[in-house]
CSV table of N, CA and C in Angstrom, one decimal:
chain,number,residue,atom,x,y,z
A,1,MET,N,0.8,-1.2,0.0
A,1,MET,CA,0.0,0.0,0.0
A,1,MET,C,0.9,1.2,0.0
A,2,GLY,N,0.7,2.1,-1.0
A,2,GLY,CA,1.5,3.3,-1.1
A,2,GLY,C,0.9,4.5,-0.3
A,3,VAL,N,1.8,5.4,-0.1
A,3,VAL,CA,1.4,6.6,0.5
A,3,VAL,C,1.0,7.6,-0.5
A,4,THR,N,-0.2,8.2,-0.4
A,4,THR,CA,-0.7,9.2,-1.3
A,4,THR,C,-1.0,10.5,-0.6
A,5,LYS,N,-0.8,11.6,-1.4
A,5,LYS,CA,-1.0,12.9,-0.8
A,5,LYS,C,-2.3,13.4,-1.5
A,6,LYS,N,-3.3,13.6,-0.7
A,6,LYS,CA,-4.6,14.0,-1.2
A,6,LYS,C,-4.5,15.5,-1.5
A,7,PRO,N,-5.0,16.0,-2.6
A,7,PRO,CA,-5.0,17.4,-3.0
A,7,PRO,C,-6.0,18.2,-2.1
A,8,ASP,N,-5.5,19.4,-1.7
A,8,ASP,CA,-6.4,20.3,-1.0
A,8,ASP,C,-6.9,21.3,-2.0
A,9,LEU,N,-8.1,21.1,-2.5
A,9,LEU,CA,-8.7,21.9,-3.5
A,9,LEU,C,-9.1,23.3,-3.0
A,10,ASN,N,-9.0,23.5,-1.7
A,10,ASN,CA,-9.3,24.9,-1.2
A,10,ASN,C,-8.1,25.8,-1.2
A,11,ASP,N,-6.9,25.2,-1.5
A,11,ASP,CA,-5.7,25.9,-1.5
A,11,ASP,C,-5.7,26.8,-2.8
A,12,PRO,N,-5.5,28.2,-2.6
A,12,PRO,CA,-5.6,29.1,-3.8
A,12,PRO,C,-4.5,28.9,-4.7
A,13,VAL,N,-3.3,28.5,-4.3
A,13,VAL,CA,-2.2,28.3,-5.2
A,13,VAL,C,-2.4,27.1,-6.1
A,14,LEU,N,-2.9,26.0,-5.5
A,14,LEU,CA,-3.2,24.8,-6.3
A,14,LEU,C,-4.4,25.1,-7.2
A,15,ARG,N,-5.4,25.8,-6.8
A,15,ARG,CA,-6.5,26.2,-7.7
A,15,ARG,C,-6.0,27.0,-8.9
A,16,ALA,N,-5.1,27.9,-8.7
A,16,ALA,CA,-4.5,28.7,-9.8
A,16,ALA,C,-3.7,27.8,-10.7
A,17,LYS,N,-3.0,26.9,-10.2
A,17,LYS,CA,-2.2,26.0,-11.0
A,17,LYS,C,-3.1,25.0,-11.8
A,18,LEU,N,-4.2,24.5,-11.2
A,18,LEU,CA,-5.1,23.6,-11.9
A,18,LEU,C,-5.8,24.4,-13.0
A,19,ALA,N,-6.1,25.7,-12.8
A,19,ALA,CA,-6.7,26.5,-13.8
A,19,ALA,C,-5.8,26.7,-15.0
A,20,LYS,N,-4.5,26.7,-14.8
A,20,LYS,CA,-3.6,26.8,-15.9
A,20,LYS,C,-3.2,25.4,-16.5
A,21,GLY,N,-3.7,24.3,-15.8
A,21,GLY,CA,-3.3,23.0,-16.3
A,21,GLY,C,-2.0,22.5,-15.8
A,22,MET,N,-1.5,23.1,-14.7
A,22,MET,CA,-0.1,22.7,-14.2
A,22,MET,C,-0.1,22.0,-12.9
A,23,GLY,N,-1.3,21.6,-12.3
A,23,GLY,CA,-1.2,21.1,-11.0
A,23,GLY,C,-1.1,19.6,-10.9
A,24,HIS,N,-1.0,18.9,-12.0
A,24,HIS,CA,-1.0,17.4,-12.0
A,24,HIS,C,0.3,16.9,-11.4
A,25,ASN,N,1.4,17.7,-11.3
A,25,ASN,CA,2.7,17.2,-10.8
A,25,ASN,C,2.8,17.4,-9.3
A,26,TYR,N,1.9,18.1,-8.7
A,26,TYR,CA,2.1,18.5,-7.3
A,26,TYR,C,1.3,17.6,-6.3
A,27,TYR,N,0.6,16.7,-6.8
A,27,TYR,CA,-0.1,15.7,-5.9
A,27,TYR,C,-0.3,14.4,-6.7
A,28,GLY,N,-0.7,13.4,-6.0
A,28,GLY,CA,-0.9,12.1,-6.6
A,28,GLY,C,-0.2,11.0,-6.0
A,29,GLU,N,-0.2,9.9,-6.7
A,29,GLU,CA,0.4,8.6,-6.2
A,29,GLU,C,1.9,8.6,-6.5
A,30,PRO,N,2.7,8.3,-5.6
A,30,PRO,CA,4.2,8.2,-5.9
A,30,PRO,C,4.5,7.0,-6.8
A,31,ALA,N,5.6,7.2,-7.5
A,31,ALA,CA,6.0,6.1,-8.5
A,31,ALA,C,6.6,4.9,-7.7
A,32,TRP,N,7.3,5.2,-6.6
A,32,TRP,CA,7.8,4.1,-5.8
A,32,TRP,C,7.0,3.9,-4.6
A,33,PRO,N,6.6,2.8,-4.2
A,33,PRO,CA,6.8,1.5,-4.8
A,33,PRO,C,5.7,1.1,-5.7
A,34,ASN,N,4.6,1.9,-5.9
A,34,ASN,CA,3.4,1.4,-6.5
A,34,ASN,C,3.7,1.1,-8.0
A,35,ASP,N,4.2,2.0,-8.8
A,35,ASP,CA,4.4,1.7,-10.2
A,35,ASP,C,5.6,0.9,-10.5
A,36,LEU,N,6.7,1.2,-9.9
A,36,LEU,CA,7.9,0.5,-10.2
A,36,LEU,C,7.9,-0.9,-9.7
A,37,SER,N,7.2,-1.2,-8.6
A,37,SER,CA,7.3,-2.6,-8.1
A,37,SER,C,6.2,-3.5,-8.7
A,38,TYR,N,5.1,-3.0,-9.1
A,38,TYR,CA,4.0,-3.8,-9.5
A,38,TYR,C,3.6,-3.7,-10.9
A,39,ILE,N,3.7,-2.6,-11.5
A,39,ILE,CA,3.2,-2.4,-12.9
A,39,ILE,C,4.4,-2.7,-13.9
A,40,PHE,N,5.5,-2.1,-13.7
A,40,PHE,CA,6.6,-2.2,-14.7
A,40,PHE,C,7.1,-3.7,-14.9
A,41,PRO,N,7.2,-4.5,-13.9
A,41,PRO,CA,7.6,-5.9,-14.2
A,41,PRO,C,6.6,-6.6,-15.1
A,42,VAL,N,5.4,-6.4,-14.9
A,42,VAL,CA,4.3,-7.0,-15.7
A,42,VAL,C,4.5,-6.6,-17.1
A,43,VAL,N,4.7,-5.3,-17.3
A,43,VAL,CA,4.8,-4.7,-18.7
A,43,VAL,C,6.1,-5.3,-19.3
A,44,ILE,N,7.2,-5.3,-18.6
A,44,ILE,CA,8.5,-5.8,-19.2
A,44,ILE,C,8.3,-7.3,-19.5
A,45,LEU,N,7.8,-8.1,-18.6
A,45,LEU,CA,7.6,-9.5,-18.9
A,45,LEU,C,6.7,-9.8,-20.1
A,46,GLY,N,5.6,-8.9,-20.2
A,46,GLY,CA,4.7,-9.1,-21.3
A,46,GLY,C,5.3,-8.7,-22.6
A,47,THR,N,6.2,-7.7,-22.6
A,47,THR,CA,6.9,-7.3,-23.8
A,47,THR,C,7.9,-8.4,-24.3
A,48,ILE,N,8.6,-9.0,-23.3
A,48,ILE,CA,9.5,-10.1,-23.6
A,48,ILE,C,8.8,-11.3,-24.2
A,49,ALA,N,7.6,-11.6,-23.6
A,49,ALA,CA,6.8,-12.7,-24.0
A,49,ALA,C,6.3,-12.5,-25.4
A,50,CYS,N,5.8,-11.3,-25.7
A,50,CYS,CA,5.4,-11.0,-27.1
A,50,CYS,C,6.5,-11.1,-28.1
A,51,THR,N,7.7,-10.6,-27.7
A,51,THR,CA,8.8,-10.6,-28.7
A,51,THR,C,9.2,-12.1,-28.9
A,52,ILE,N,9.3,-12.9,-27.9
A,52,ILE,CA,9.7,-14.3,-28.1
A,52,ILE,C,8.6,-15.0,-28.9
A,53,GLY,N,7.4,-14.8,-28.6
A,53,GLY,CA,6.3,-15.4,-29.3
A,53,GLY,C,6.3,-15.1,-30.8
A,54,LEU,N,6.5,-13.8,-31.1
A,54,LEU,CA,6.6,-13.4,-32.5
A,54,LEU,C,7.8,-14.0,-33.2
A,55,ALA,N,8.9,-14.1,-32.5
A,55,ALA,CA,10.1,-14.7,-33.1
A,55,ALA,C,10.0,-16.1,-33.3
A,56,VAL,N,9.2,-16.8,-32.5
A,56,VAL,CA,9.0,-18.3,-32.7
A,56,VAL,C,8.0,-18.5,-33.8
A,57,LEU,N,6.9,-17.7,-33.8
A,57,LEU,CA,5.9,-17.9,-34.8
A,57,LEU,C,6.3,-17.5,-36.2
A,58,GLU,N,7.0,-16.4,-36.3
A,58,GLU,CA,7.4,-15.8,-37.6
A,58,GLU,C,8.8,-15.4,-37.6
A,59,PRO,N,9.7,-16.3,-37.7
A,59,PRO,CA,11.2,-15.9,-37.7
A,59,PRO,C,11.5,-15.1,-39.0
A,60,SER,N,12.3,-14.1,-38.8
A,60,SER,CA,12.7,-13.3,-39.9
A,60,SER,C,13.9,-13.9,-40.6
A,61,MET,N,14.0,-13.7,-41.9
A,61,MET,CA,15.1,-14.3,-42.7
A,61,MET,C,16.3,-13.4,-42.5
A,62,ILE,N,17.5,-14.0,-42.6
A,62,ILE,CA,18.7,-13.2,-42.4
A,62,ILE,C,18.9,-12.3,-43.6
A,63,GLY,N,18.5,-12.7,-44.8
A,63,GLY,CA,18.7,-11.9,-46.0
A,63,GLY,C,19.0,-12.8,-47.1
A,64,GLU,N,19.2,-12.2,-48.3
A,64,GLU,CA,19.5,-12.9,-49.5
A,64,GLU,C,21.0,-13.4,-49.4
A,65,PRO,N,21.4,-14.5,-49.9
A,65,PRO,CA,22.8,-14.9,-49.9
A,65,PRO,C,23.6,-14.0,-50.8
A,66,ALA,N,24.8,-13.7,-50.4
A,66,ALA,CA,25.6,-12.7,-51.1
A,66,ALA,C,26.1,-13.4,-52.4
A,67,ASN,N,26.2,-12.7,-53.5
A,67,ASN,CA,26.8,-13.2,-54.7
A,67,ASN,C,28.0,-12.3,-55.0
A,68,PRO,N,29.2,-12.8,-54.9
A,68,PRO,CA,30.3,-11.9,-55.1
A,68,PRO,C,30.5,-11.5,-56.6
A,69,PHE,N,29.8,-12.2,-57.5
A,69,PHE,CA,30.0,-11.9,-58.9
A,69,PHE,C,28.9,-10.9,-59.5
A,70,ALA,N,28.0,-10.5,-58.6
A,70,ALA,CA,26.9,-9.6,-59.1
A,70,ALA,C,26.8,-8.4,-58.1
A,71,THR,N,27.2,-7.2,-58.6
A,71,THR,CA,27.1,-6.0,-57.7
A,71,THR,C,25.7,-5.4,-58.0
A,72,PRO,N,25.0,-5.0,-56.9
A,72,PRO,CA,23.7,-4.4,-57.1
A,72,PRO,C,23.9,-3.0,-57.8
A,73,LEU,N,22.8,-2.6,-58.5
A,73,LEU,CA,22.9,-1.4,-59.3
A,73,LEU,C,23.1,-0.2,-58.3
A,74,GLU,N,22.3,-0.2,-57.2
A,74,GLU,CA,22.5,0.9,-56.3
A,74,GLU,C,22.5,0.3,-54.9
A,75,ILE,N,23.6,0.7,-54.2
A,75,ILE,CA,23.8,0.2,-52.8
A,75,ILE,C,23.1,1.1,-51.9
A,76,LEU,N,22.1,0.6,-51.1
A,76,LEU,CA,21.3,1.4,-50.2
A,76,LEU,C,21.6,1.0,-48.7
A,77,PRO,N,21.6,1.9,-47.8
A,77,PRO,CA,21.8,1.5,-46.4
A,77,PRO,C,20.5,0.9,-45.8
A,78,GLU,N,20.5,0.6,-44.6
A,78,GLU,CA,19.3,0.2,-43.9
A,78,GLU,C,18.3,1.3,-43.9
A,79,TRP,N,17.0,1.0,-43.7
A,79,TRP,CA,16.0,2.0,-43.8
A,79,TRP,C,16.1,3.1,-42.8
A,80,TYR,N,16.6,2.9,-41.7
A,80,TYR,CA,16.7,3.9,-40.7
A,80,TYR,C,17.8,4.9,-40.9
A,81,LEU,N,18.7,4.6,-41.9
A,81,LEU,CA,19.7,5.6,-42.3
A,81,LEU,C,19.4,6.3,-43.6
A,82,PHE,N,18.2,6.1,-44.2
A,82,PHE,CA,17.8,6.7,-45.4
A,82,PHE,C,17.8,8.3,-45.4
A,83,PRO,N,17.3,8.9,-44.3
A,83,PRO,CA,17.4,10.4,-44.4
A,83,PRO,C,18.8,10.9,-44.4
A,84,VAL,N,19.7,10.3,-43.7
A,84,VAL,CA,21.1,10.7,-43.7
A,84,VAL,C,21.8,10.4,-45.0
A,85,PHE,N,21.4,9.3,-45.6
A,85,PHE,CA,21.9,8.9,-46.9
A,85,PHE,C,21.5,9.9,-48.0
A,86,GLN,N,20.2,10.3,-47.8
A,86,GLN,CA,19.7,11.3,-48.8
A,86,GLN,C,20.4,12.6,-48.7
A,87,ILE,N,20.7,13.1,-47.5
A,87,ILE,CA,21.5,14.3,-47.3
A,87,ILE,C,22.8,14.2,-48.0
A,88,LEU,N,23.5,13.1,-47.8
A,88,LEU,CA,24.8,12.9,-48.4
A,88,LEU,C,24.7,12.8,-49.9
A,89,ARG,N,23.7,12.2,-50.4
A,89,ARG,CA,23.5,12.0,-51.8
A,89,ARG,C,23.2,13.3,-52.6
A,90,THR,N,22.4,14.2,-52.0
A,90,THR,CA,21.9,15.3,-52.8
A,90,THR,C,22.8,16.6,-52.6
A,91,VAL,N,23.4,16.7,-51.5
A,91,VAL,CA,24.3,17.9,-51.2
A,91,VAL,C,25.6,17.7,-52.0
A,92,PRO,N,25.9,18.7,-52.9
A,92,PRO,CA,27.1,18.5,-53.8
A,92,PRO,C,28.4,18.5,-53.0
A,93,ASN,N,28.5,19.3,-52.0
A,93,ASN,CA,29.7,19.4,-51.2
A,93,ASN,C,29.6,18.4,-50.0
A,94,LYS,N,30.5,17.4,-50.0
A,94,LYS,CA,30.4,16.3,-49.0
A,94,LYS,C,30.7,16.8,-47.6
A,95,LEU,N,31.6,17.8,-47.5
A,95,LEU,CA,31.9,18.4,-46.2
A,95,LEU,C,30.6,19.1,-45.6
A,96,LEU,N,29.9,19.8,-46.5
A,96,LEU,CA,28.6,20.4,-46.1
A,96,LEU,C,27.6,19.3,-45.7
A,97,GLY,N,27.6,18.2,-46.4
A,97,GLY,CA,26.7,17.1,-46.1
A,97,GLY,C,27.0,16.6,-44.7
A,98,VAL,N,28.2,16.4,-44.4
A,98,VAL,CA,28.6,15.9,-43.0
A,98,VAL,C,28.2,16.9,-42.0
A,99,LEU,N,28.5,18.2,-42.3
A,99,LEU,CA,28.1,19.2,-41.3
A,99,LEU,C,26.6,19.3,-41.1
A,100,LEU,N,25.8,19.1,-42.2
A,100,LEU,CA,24.4,19.1,-42.0
A,100,LEU,C,23.9,17.9,-41.2
A,101,MET,N,24.6,16.7,-41.4
A,101,MET,CA,24.2,15.6,-40.5
A,101,MET,C,24.6,15.8,-39.1
A,102,ALA,N,25.6,16.5,-38.8
A,102,ALA,CA,26.0,16.8,-37.4
A,102,ALA,C,25.1,17.9,-36.8
A,103,SER,N,24.5,18.7,-37.7
A,103,SER,CA,23.6,19.8,-37.2
A,103,SER,C,22.3,19.3,-36.7
A,104,VAL,N,21.9,18.1,-37.1
A,104,VAL,CA,20.6,17.6,-36.7
A,104,VAL,C,20.6,17.3,-35.2
A,105,PRO,N,21.5,16.5,-34.6
A,105,PRO,CA,21.4,16.4,-33.2
A,105,PRO,C,21.8,17.6,-32.4
A,106,ALA,N,22.7,18.5,-33.0
A,106,ALA,CA,23.0,19.7,-32.3
A,106,ALA,C,21.8,20.6,-32.2
A,107,GLY,N,21.0,20.7,-33.3
A,107,GLY,CA,19.8,21.5,-33.3
A,107,GLY,C,18.7,20.9,-32.3
A,108,SER,N,18.7,19.6,-32.2
A,108,SER,CA,17.7,19.0,-31.3
A,108,SER,C,18.1,19.2,-29.8
A,109,LEU,N,19.4,19.3,-29.6
A,109,LEU,CA,19.8,19.6,-28.2
A,109,LEU,C,19.6,21.1,-27.8
A,110,THR,N,19.5,22.0,-28.8
A,110,THR,CA,19.2,23.4,-28.4
A,110,THR,C,17.8,23.7,-28.2
A,111,VAL,N,16.9,22.8,-28.6
A,111,VAL,CA,15.4,23.1,-28.4
A,111,VAL,C,15.0,23.4,-27.0
A,112,PRO,N,15.5,22.6,-26.0
A,112,PRO,CA,15.0,22.8,-24.6
A,112,PRO,C,15.5,24.2,-24.1
A,113,PHE,N,16.6,24.7,-24.6
A,113,PHE,CA,17.1,26.0,-24.2
A,113,PHE,C,16.4,27.2,-24.8
A,114,LEU,N,15.7,26.9,-25.9
A,114,LEU,CA,14.9,28.0,-26.6
A,114,LEU,C,13.6,28.3,-25.9
A,115,GLU,N,13.0,27.4,-25.2
A,115,GLU,CA,11.7,27.6,-24.6
A,115,GLU,C,11.9,27.9,-23.1
A,116,ASN,N,11.2,28.8,-22.6
A,116,ASN,CA,11.3,29.2,-21.2
A,116,ASN,C,10.0,28.7,-20.5
A,117,VAL,N,9.8,27.4,-20.5
A,117,VAL,CA,8.6,26.9,-19.8
A,117,VAL,C,9.0,25.7,-18.9
A,118,ASN,N,8.1,25.3,-18.1
A,118,ASN,CA,8.3,24.2,-17.2
A,118,ASN,C,8.5,22.9,-18.0
A,119,GLN,N,9.4,22.1,-17.6
A,119,GLN,CA,9.7,20.9,-18.3
A,119,GLN,C,8.6,19.8,-18.2
A,120,PHE,N,7.8,20.0,-17.1
A,120,PHE,CA,6.7,19.0,-16.9
A,120,PHE,C,5.4,19.5,-17.5
A,121,GLN,N,5.4,20.5,-18.2
A,121,GLN,CA,4.2,21.1,-18.8
A,121,GLN,C,3.7,20.2,-20.0
A,122,ASN,N,2.5,20.4,-20.3
A,122,ASN,CA,1.8,19.7,-21.4
A,122,ASN,C,2.6,20.0,-22.7
A,123,PRO,N,2.9,18.9,-23.5
A,123,PRO,CA,3.7,19.2,-24.7
A,123,PRO,C,3.0,20.1,-25.7
A,124,PHE,N,1.7,20.2,-25.7
A,124,PHE,CA,1.0,21.0,-26.6
A,124,PHE,C,1.1,22.5,-26.1
A,125,ARG,N,1.6,22.7,-24.9
A,125,ARG,CA,1.8,24.1,-24.5
A,125,ARG,C,3.2,24.5,-24.6
A,126,ARG,N,4.0,23.7,-25.4
A,126,ARG,CA,5.4,24.0,-25.7
A,126,ARG,C,5.5,24.2,-27.2
A,127,PRO,N,5.1,25.4,-27.7
A,127,PRO,CA,5.0,25.5,-29.2
A,127,PRO,C,6.3,25.3,-29.9
A,128,VAL,N,7.4,25.8,-29.4
A,128,VAL,CA,8.7,25.6,-30.2
A,128,VAL,C,9.1,24.2,-30.3
A,129,ALA,N,9.0,23.4,-29.2
A,129,ALA,CA,9.4,22.0,-29.3
A,129,ALA,C,8.4,21.2,-30.1
A,130,THR,N,7.1,21.5,-30.0
A,130,THR,CA,6.1,20.8,-30.9
A,130,THR,C,6.3,21.1,-32.3
A,131,THR,N,6.6,22.4,-32.7
A,131,THR,CA,6.8,22.7,-34.1
A,131,THR,C,8.1,22.1,-34.6
A,132,VAL,N,9.2,22.1,-33.9
A,132,VAL,CA,10.4,21.5,-34.3
A,132,VAL,C,10.2,20.0,-34.5
A,133,SER,N,9.5,19.4,-33.6
A,133,SER,CA,9.3,17.9,-33.7
A,133,SER,C,8.5,17.6,-35.0
A,134,LEU,N,7.4,18.3,-35.2
A,134,LEU,CA,6.6,18.1,-36.4
A,134,LEU,C,7.3,18.3,-37.7
A,135,ILE,N,8.0,19.4,-37.7
A,135,ILE,CA,8.8,19.7,-39.0
A,135,ILE,C,9.9,18.7,-39.2
A,136,GLY,N,10.6,18.4,-38.1
A,136,GLY,CA,11.7,17.4,-38.2
A,136,GLY,C,11.2,16.0,-38.6
A,137,THR,N,10.0,15.6,-38.1
A,137,THR,CA,9.4,14.4,-38.6
A,137,THR,C,9.0,14.4,-40.1
A,138,ALA,N,8.5,15.5,-40.5
A,138,ALA,CA,8.1,15.6,-41.9
A,138,ALA,C,9.3,15.6,-42.8
A,139,VAL,N,10.3,16.3,-42.4
A,139,VAL,CA,11.6,16.4,-43.2
A,139,VAL,C,12.2,15.0,-43.3
A,140,ALA,N,12.3,14.3,-42.1
A,140,ALA,CA,12.9,13.0,-42.1
A,140,ALA,C,12.1,12.0,-43.0
A,141,LEU,N,10.8,12.1,-43.0
A,141,LEU,CA,10.0,11.2,-43.8
A,141,LEU,C,10.2,11.6,-45.3
A,142,TRP,N,10.3,12.9,-45.6
A,142,TRP,CA,10.6,13.3,-47.0
A,142,TRP,C,11.9,12.8,-47.5
A,143,LEU,N,12.9,13.0,-46.6
A,143,LEU,CA,14.3,12.5,-47.0
A,143,LEU,C,14.3,11.0,-47.1
A,144,GLY,N,13.7,10.3,-46.2
A,144,GLY,CA,13.7,8.8,-46.2
A,144,GLY,C,13.0,8.2,-47.4
A,145,ILE,N,11.9,8.8,-47.8
A,145,ILE,CA,11.2,8.3,-48.9
A,145,ILE,C,12.0,8.6,-50.2
A,146,GLY,N,12.6,9.8,-50.2
A,146,GLY,CA,13.4,10.2,-51.4
A,146,GLY,C,14.6,9.4,-51.6
A,147,ALA,N,15.2,8.9,-50.5
A,147,ALA,CA,16.4,8.0,-50.6
A,147,ALA,C,16.1,6.7,-51.3
A,148,ALA,N,14.9,6.2,-51.2
A,148,ALA,CA,14.5,5.0,-51.8
A,148,ALA,C,14.3,5.1,-53.3
A,149,LEU,N,14.1,6.3,-53.8
A,149,LEU,CA,13.8,6.6,-55.2
A,149,LEU,C,15.1,6.9,-56.0
A,150,PRO,N,15.1,6.8,-57.3
A,150,PRO,CA,16.3,7.2,-58.1
A,150,PRO,C,16.7,8.7,-57.8
A,151,ILE,N,17.9,9.0,-58.1
A,151,ILE,CA,18.4,10.3,-57.7
A,151,ILE,C,17.6,11.5,-58.4
A,152,ASP,N,17.2,11.2,-59.7
A,152,ASP,CA,16.5,12.3,-60.4
A,152,ASP,C,15.1,12.5,-59.9
A,153,GLU,N,14.5,11.6,-59.1
A,153,GLU,CA,13.2,11.7,-58.5
A,153,GLU,C,13.2,11.9,-57.0
A,154,SER,N,14.4,12.0,-56.4
A,154,SER,CA,14.4,11.9,-55.0
A,154,SER,C,14.0,13.2,-54.3
A,155,LEU,N,14.2,14.3,-54.9
A,155,LEU,CA,13.8,15.6,-54.2
A,155,LEU,C,12.4,15.9,-54.3
A,156,THR,N,11.8,15.5,-55.5
A,156,THR,CA,10.3,15.8,-55.7
A,156,THR,C,9.5,14.6,-55.3
A,157,LEU,N,10.1,13.5,-54.9
A,157,LEU,CA,9.4,12.2,-54.6
A,157,LEU,C,8.7,11.6,-55.8
A,158,GLY,N,9.0,12.0,-57.0
A,158,GLY,CA,8.4,11.5,-58.2
A,158,GLY,C,7.0,12.1,-58.5
A,159,LEU,N,6.7,13.1,-57.8
A,159,LEU,CA,5.3,13.7,-58.0
A,159,LEU,C,5.2,14.6,-59.2
A,160,PHE,N,6.3,15.2,-59.6
A,160,PHE,CA,6.4,16.0,-60.8
A,160,PHE,C,7.2,15.3,-61.9
A,161,GLN,N,6.6,15.3,-63.1
A,161,GLN,CA,7.3,14.5,-64.1
A,161,GLN,C,8.1,15.4,-65.1
A,162,SER,N,7.9,16.7,-65.0
A,162,SER,CA,8.6,17.7,-65.8
A,162,SER,C,10.1,17.7,-65.5
A,163,ASN,N,11.0,17.5,-66.4
A,163,ASN,CA,12.4,17.6,-66.2
A,163,ASN,C,12.8,19.0,-65.8
A,164,LEU,N,12.2,20.0,-66.3
A,164,LEU,CA,12.5,21.4,-65.9
A,164,LEU,C,12.2,21.7,-64.5
A,165,ILE,N,11.1,21.2,-64.0
A,165,ILE,CA,10.7,21.3,-62.6
A,165,ILE,C,11.7,20.6,-61.7
A,166,GLN,N,12.1,19.4,-62.1
A,166,GLN,CA,13.1,18.6,-61.3
A,166,GLN,C,14.4,19.3,-61.3
A,167,LEU,N,14.9,19.8,-62.4
A,167,LEU,CA,16.2,20.5,-62.4
A,167,LEU,C,16.1,21.8,-61.6
A,168,SER,N,15.0,22.5,-61.6
A,168,SER,CA,14.9,23.7,-60.8
A,168,SER,C,14.9,23.4,-59.4
A,169,ASN,N,14.2,22.3,-59.0
A,169,ASN,CA,14.2,21.9,-57.6
A,169,ASN,C,15.6,21.5,-57.1
A,170,ILE,N,16.3,20.8,-57.9
A,170,ILE,CA,17.7,20.4,-57.5
A,170,ILE,C,18.5,21.7,-57.4
A,171,LYS,N,18.4,22.6,-58.3
A,171,LYS,CA,19.2,23.8,-58.3
A,171,LYS,C,18.8,24.7,-57.0
A,172,ILE,N,17.6,24.8,-56.7
A,172,ILE,CA,17.1,25.5,-55.5
A,172,ILE,C,17.7,24.9,-54.3
A,173,PHE,N,17.7,23.6,-54.2
A,173,PHE,CA,18.2,22.8,-53.1
A,173,PHE,C,19.7,23.1,-52.9
A,174,GLN,N,20.4,23.1,-54.1
A,174,GLN,CA,21.8,23.3,-54.0
A,174,GLN,C,22.2,24.7,-53.6
A,175,ILE,N,21.4,25.7,-54.1
A,175,ILE,CA,21.7,27.1,-53.8
A,175,ILE,C,21.4,27.3,-52.3
A,176,PHE,N,20.3,26.7,-51.8
A,176,PHE,CA,19.9,26.9,-50.4
A,176,PHE,C,21.0,26.4,-49.5
A,177,PHE,N,21.5,25.2,-49.8
A,177,PHE,CA,22.5,24.6,-48.9
A,177,PHE,C,23.9,25.2,-49.1
A,178,SER,N,24.1,25.9,-50.2
A,178,SER,CA,25.4,26.5,-50.4
A,178,SER,C,25.6,27.8,-49.6
A,179,TYR,N,24.4,28.4,-49.2
A,179,TYR,CA,24.5,29.6,-48.4
A,179,TYR,C,24.5,29.3,-46.9
A,180,ILE,N,24.3,28.0,-46.5
A,180,ILE,CA,24.3,27.7,-45.1
A,180,ILE,C,25.7,27.5,-44.5
């Protein structure tokens, strides 16, 4: 049986924080021993059981056997490296491509310092972090899908068939990254 702190709703400070949506961290059930002792082991064992069950029922293949006499037309990395591969493939200056790859985690690390809000606040009340996350996800999906396409369709994702539009998009992309 855990120790809980009942909220005093007559407290004006708590009422003001609840009105702002910030009072949920000031009262409630403690994580130790209630959550950590009773709920987490069940979740961890359930996850392990599901993983083992799926591995037994549907084992994944290791891959195609290698043929040393046939080189693939285009060598692609694993799917989770597609956005980084697309940056390296489309940026003409390779040093700039490496710097762009390094700027992604550096930019992500600066987001908490840009916002002056409580770290426990609702994510939808953190507009800078929410905007950066949504734009970053969209750009990562765009780059990831583009990496699986041929180089001439990679920036437009094959949506535009005009060669003039594709060349202008590539030129705009190159000009944009040459000024960074």
